[in-house]
Tab-separated table of C-alpha atoms in Angstrom:
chain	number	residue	atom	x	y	z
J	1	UNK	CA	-15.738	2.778	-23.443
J	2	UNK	CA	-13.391	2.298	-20.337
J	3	UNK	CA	-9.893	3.734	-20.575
J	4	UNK	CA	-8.602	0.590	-19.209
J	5	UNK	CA	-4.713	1.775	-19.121
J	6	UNK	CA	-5.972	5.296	-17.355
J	7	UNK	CA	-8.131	3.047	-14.676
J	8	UNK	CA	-4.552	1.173	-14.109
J	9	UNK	CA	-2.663	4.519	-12.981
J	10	UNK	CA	-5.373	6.032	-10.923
J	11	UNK	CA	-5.373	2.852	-9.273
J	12	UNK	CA	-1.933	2.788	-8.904
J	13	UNK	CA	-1.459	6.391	-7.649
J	14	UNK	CA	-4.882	6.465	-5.305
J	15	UNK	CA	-4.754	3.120	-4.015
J	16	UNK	CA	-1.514	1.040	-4.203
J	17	UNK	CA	1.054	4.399	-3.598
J	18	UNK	CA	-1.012	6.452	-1.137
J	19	UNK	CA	-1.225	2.892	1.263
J	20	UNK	CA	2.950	2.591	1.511
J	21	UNK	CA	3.955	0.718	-1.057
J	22	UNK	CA	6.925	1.815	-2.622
J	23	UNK	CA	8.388	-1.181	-4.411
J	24	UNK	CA	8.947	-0.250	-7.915
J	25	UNK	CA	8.340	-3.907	-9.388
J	26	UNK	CA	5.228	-4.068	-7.661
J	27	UNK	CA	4.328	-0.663	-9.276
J	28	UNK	CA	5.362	-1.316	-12.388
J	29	UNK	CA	3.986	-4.962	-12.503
J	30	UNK	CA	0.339	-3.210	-11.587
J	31	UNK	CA	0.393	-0.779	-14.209
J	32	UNK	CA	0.982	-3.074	-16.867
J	33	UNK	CA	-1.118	-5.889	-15.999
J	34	UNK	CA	-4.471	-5.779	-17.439
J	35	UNK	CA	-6.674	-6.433	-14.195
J	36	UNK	CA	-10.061	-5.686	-16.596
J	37	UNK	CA	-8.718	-9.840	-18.038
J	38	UNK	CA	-9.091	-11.118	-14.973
J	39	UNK	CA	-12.855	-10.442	-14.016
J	40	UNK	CA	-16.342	-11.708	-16.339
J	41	UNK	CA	-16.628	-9.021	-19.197
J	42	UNK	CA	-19.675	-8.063	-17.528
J	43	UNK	CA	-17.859	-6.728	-14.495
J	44	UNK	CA	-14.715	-5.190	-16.249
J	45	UNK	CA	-15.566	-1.529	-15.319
J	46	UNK	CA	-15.436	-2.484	-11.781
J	47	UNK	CA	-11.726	-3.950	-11.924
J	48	UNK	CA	-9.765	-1.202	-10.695
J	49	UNK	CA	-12.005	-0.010	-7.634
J	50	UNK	CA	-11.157	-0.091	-4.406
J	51	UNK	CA	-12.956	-3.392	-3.403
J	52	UNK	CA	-13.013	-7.265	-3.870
J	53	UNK	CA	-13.953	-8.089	-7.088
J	54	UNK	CA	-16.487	-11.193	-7.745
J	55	UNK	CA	-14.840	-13.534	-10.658
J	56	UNK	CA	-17.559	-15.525	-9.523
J	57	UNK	CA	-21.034	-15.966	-7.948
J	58	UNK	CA	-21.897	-17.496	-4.485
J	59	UNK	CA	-23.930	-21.044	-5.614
J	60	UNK	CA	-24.701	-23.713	-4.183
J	61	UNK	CA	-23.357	-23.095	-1.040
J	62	UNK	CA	-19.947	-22.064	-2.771
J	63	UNK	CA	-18.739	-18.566	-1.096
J	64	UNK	CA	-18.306	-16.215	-4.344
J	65	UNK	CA	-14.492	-16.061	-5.218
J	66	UNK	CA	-13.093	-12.629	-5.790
J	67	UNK	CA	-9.743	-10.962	-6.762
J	68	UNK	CA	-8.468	-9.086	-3.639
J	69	UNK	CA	-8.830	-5.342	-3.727
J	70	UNK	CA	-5.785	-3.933	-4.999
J	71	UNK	CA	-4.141	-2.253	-2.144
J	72	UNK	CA	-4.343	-5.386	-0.347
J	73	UNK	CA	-2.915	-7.793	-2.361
J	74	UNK	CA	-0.262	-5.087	-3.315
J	75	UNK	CA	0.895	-4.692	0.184
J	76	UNK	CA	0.881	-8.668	1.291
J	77	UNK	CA	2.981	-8.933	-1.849
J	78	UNK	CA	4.946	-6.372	-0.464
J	79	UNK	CA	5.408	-7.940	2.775
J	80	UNK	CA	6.369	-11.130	1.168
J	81	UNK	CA	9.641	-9.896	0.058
J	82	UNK	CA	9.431	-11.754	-3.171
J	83	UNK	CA	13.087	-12.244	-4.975
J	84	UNK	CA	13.655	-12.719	-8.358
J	85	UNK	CA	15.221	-16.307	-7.425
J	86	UNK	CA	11.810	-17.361	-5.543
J	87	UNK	CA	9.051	-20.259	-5.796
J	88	UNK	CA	6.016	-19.288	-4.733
J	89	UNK	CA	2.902	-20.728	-4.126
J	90	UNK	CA	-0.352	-18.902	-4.804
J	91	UNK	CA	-3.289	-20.334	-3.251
J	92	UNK	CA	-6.478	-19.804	-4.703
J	93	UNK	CA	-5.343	-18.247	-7.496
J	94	UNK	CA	-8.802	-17.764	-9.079
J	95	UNK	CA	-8.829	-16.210	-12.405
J	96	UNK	CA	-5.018	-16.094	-12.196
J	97	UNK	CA	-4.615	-12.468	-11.364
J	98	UNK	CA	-2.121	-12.720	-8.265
J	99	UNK	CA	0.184	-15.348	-10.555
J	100	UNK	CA	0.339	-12.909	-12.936
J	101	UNK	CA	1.668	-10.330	-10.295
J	102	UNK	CA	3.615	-12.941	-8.836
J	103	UNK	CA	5.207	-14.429	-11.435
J	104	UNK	CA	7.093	-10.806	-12.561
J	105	UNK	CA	8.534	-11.067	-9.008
J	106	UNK	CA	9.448	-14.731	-8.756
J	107	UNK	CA	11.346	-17.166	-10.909
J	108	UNK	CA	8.383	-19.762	-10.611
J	109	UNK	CA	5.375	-19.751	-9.563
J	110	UNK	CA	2.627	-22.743	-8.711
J	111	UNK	CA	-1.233	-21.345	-9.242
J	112	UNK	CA	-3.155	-23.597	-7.080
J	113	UNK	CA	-7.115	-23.709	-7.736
J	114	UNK	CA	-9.812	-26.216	-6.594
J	115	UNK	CA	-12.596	-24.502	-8.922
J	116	UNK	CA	-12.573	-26.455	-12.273
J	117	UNK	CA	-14.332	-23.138	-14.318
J	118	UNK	CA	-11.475	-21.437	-12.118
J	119	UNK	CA	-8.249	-23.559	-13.003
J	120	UNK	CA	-9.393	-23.412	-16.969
J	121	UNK	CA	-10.084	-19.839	-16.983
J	122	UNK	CA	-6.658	-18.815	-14.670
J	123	UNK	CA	-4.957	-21.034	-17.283
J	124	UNK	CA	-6.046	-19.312	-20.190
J	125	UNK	CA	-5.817	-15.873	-19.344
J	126	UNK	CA	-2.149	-16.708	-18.157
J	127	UNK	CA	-1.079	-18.168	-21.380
J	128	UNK	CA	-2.885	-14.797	-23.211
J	129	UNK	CA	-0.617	-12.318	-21.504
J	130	UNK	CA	2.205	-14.667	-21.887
J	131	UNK	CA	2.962	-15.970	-18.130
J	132	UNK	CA	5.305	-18.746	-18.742
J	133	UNK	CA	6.908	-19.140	-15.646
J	134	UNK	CA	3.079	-20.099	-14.000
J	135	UNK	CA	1.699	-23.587	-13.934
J	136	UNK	CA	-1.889	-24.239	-12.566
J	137	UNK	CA	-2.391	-26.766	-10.331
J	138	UNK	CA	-5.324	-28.235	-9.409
J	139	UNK	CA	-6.174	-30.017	-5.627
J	140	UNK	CA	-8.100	-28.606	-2.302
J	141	UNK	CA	-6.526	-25.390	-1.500
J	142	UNK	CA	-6.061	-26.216	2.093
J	143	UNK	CA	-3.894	-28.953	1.254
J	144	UNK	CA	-1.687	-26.680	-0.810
J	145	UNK	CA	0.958	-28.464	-3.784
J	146	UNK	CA	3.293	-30.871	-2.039
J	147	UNK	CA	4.383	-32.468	-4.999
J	148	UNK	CA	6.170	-28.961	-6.034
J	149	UNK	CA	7.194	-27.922	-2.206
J	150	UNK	CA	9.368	-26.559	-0.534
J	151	UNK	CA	8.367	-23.111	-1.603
J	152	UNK	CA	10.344	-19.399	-0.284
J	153	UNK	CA	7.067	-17.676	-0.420
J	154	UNK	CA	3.539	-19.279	-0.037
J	155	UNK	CA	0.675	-16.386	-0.776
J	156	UNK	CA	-2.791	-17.087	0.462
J	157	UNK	CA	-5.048	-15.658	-2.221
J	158	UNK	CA	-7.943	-14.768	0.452
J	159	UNK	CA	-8.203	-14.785	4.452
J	160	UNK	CA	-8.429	-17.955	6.714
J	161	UNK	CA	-10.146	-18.257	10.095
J	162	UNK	CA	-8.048	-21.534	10.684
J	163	UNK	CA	-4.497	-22.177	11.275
J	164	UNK	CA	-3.577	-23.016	7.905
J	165	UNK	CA	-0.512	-25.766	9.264
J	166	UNK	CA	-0.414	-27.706	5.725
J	167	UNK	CA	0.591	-24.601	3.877
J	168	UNK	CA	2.726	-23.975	6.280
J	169	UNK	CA	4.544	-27.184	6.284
J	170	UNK	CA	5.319	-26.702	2.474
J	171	UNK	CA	7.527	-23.541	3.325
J	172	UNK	CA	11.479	-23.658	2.850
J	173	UNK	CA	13.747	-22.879	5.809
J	174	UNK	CA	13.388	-18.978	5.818
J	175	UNK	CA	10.553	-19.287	3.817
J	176	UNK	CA	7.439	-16.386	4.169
J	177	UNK	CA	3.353	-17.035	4.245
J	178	UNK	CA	1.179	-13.688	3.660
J	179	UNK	CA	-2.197	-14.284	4.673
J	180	UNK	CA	-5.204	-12.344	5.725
J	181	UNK	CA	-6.238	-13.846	8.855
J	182	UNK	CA	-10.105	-14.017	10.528
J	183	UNK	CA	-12.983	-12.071	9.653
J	184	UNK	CA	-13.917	-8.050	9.279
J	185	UNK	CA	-13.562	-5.715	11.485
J	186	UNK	CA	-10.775	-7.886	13.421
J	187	UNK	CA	-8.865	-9.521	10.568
J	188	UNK	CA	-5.527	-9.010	9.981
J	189	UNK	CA	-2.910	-9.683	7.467
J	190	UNK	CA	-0.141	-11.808	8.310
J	191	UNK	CA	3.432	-12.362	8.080
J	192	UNK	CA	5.250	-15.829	8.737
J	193	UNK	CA	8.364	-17.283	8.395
J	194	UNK	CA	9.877	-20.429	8.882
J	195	UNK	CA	12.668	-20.459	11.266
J	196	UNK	CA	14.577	-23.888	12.610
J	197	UNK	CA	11.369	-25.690	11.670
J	198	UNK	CA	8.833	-23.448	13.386
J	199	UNK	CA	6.601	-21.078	12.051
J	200	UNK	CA	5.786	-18.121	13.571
J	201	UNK	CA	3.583	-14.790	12.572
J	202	UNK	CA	2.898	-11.378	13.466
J	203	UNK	CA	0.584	-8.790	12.342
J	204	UNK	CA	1.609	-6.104	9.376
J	205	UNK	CA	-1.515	-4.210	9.034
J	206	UNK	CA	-5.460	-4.192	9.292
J	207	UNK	CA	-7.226	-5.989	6.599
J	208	UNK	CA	-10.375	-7.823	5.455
J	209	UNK	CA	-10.730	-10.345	2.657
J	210	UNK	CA	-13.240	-13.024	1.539
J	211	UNK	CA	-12.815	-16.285	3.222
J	212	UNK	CA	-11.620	-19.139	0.881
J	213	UNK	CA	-13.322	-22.248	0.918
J	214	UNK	CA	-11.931	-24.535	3.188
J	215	UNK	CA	-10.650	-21.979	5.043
J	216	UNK	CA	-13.661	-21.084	7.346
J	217	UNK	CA	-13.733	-21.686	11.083
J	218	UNK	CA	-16.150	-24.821	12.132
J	219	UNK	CA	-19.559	-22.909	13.445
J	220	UNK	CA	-19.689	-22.794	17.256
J	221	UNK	CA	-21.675	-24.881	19.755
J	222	UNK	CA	-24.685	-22.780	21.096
J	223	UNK	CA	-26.846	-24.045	23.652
């Protein structure tokens, strides 16, 4: 039997504190979160390594959808400079994992899923640990959730290998949009803000993360 709350600190101290981050609400938000939830029963010894972890399996020409390895989302959340007054948007929530992280940062946060199995299972482990300030929406993930914009933080759940200028247009003057951007071994993650009504990035560190659907650059033209 896994010692679920022992995989949560060696997590914590080998993969989330060795990798810079030093905010204490993410820390604390980590340890307590049970990240074994999130993931099919089958796979709940796997939740705290140090990779992406399937929540579900590639079908039908669906890319599998993962939660993001830990250090990861722990340092785009980081860079996202969440305040306790904050709406944020998390798109492709999947099992609800990031919300959860999210919403002990943030005052509100909007789940966004396209995934029916996805949205029903994000909503119900939400409610279990008692996420109140998290409501699941459903709609195409590239489109994000105008009907609840602006937002101060919009967190892409996943990387993108297109310029993602919906989401964007759904951020608050001032607002931030964490994102890993392109494909291994060149992505990056991502930091943009709105400013006077543009929106401008720059890189914060190296990253790789599974592409969302939608999200995936139109093949090229080969001759």
């Amino acid at each position: 039997m896994t010692d679920f709350a022992a995989a949560r600190r060696m997590m914590v101290d080998s993969q989330v504190r060795t990798n810079d981050v030093t905010d204490p609400r993410i820390i604390a938000a980590m340890l307590e979160l049970p990240r074994e939830r999130f993931v099919p029963q089958t796979k709940a010894d796997l939740a705290y390594l140090d990779f992406d972890v399937p929540v579900t399996e590639a079908a039908r020409g669906k890319p599998a959808r993962c939660l993001l390895k830990p250090m990861v989302l722990a340092k785009l959340v980081q860079a996202a400079a969440l305040q306790a007054s904050d709406h944020v948007l998390d798109v492709g929530c999947a099992s609800g994992y990031s919300s959860a992280l999210l919403a002990r940062l943030a005052r509100s946060v909007i789940a966004l899923e396209e995934d029916e199995a996805l949205i029903r299972l994000a909503r119900e482990n939400l409610k279990a640990i008692g996420a109140d300030n998290v409501t699941v929406a459903a709609g195409p993930l590239t489109q994000g959730c105008q009907a609840t914009a602006p937002y101060d933080v919009i967190f892409l759940n996943g990387a993108t290998e297109v310029a993602p200028d919906a989401l964007c247009r759904q951020l608050k003057a001032g607002g931030r949009f964490v994102a890993v951007v392109g494909r291994a071994p060149t992505a990056q993650a991502m930091l943009y803000r709105s400013v006077g009504g543009d929106v401008s990035g720059w890189p914060i560190f190296d990253a790789a993360a599974p592409v969302l659907p939608g999200f995936a650059a139109p093949p090229a033209f080969v001759f």
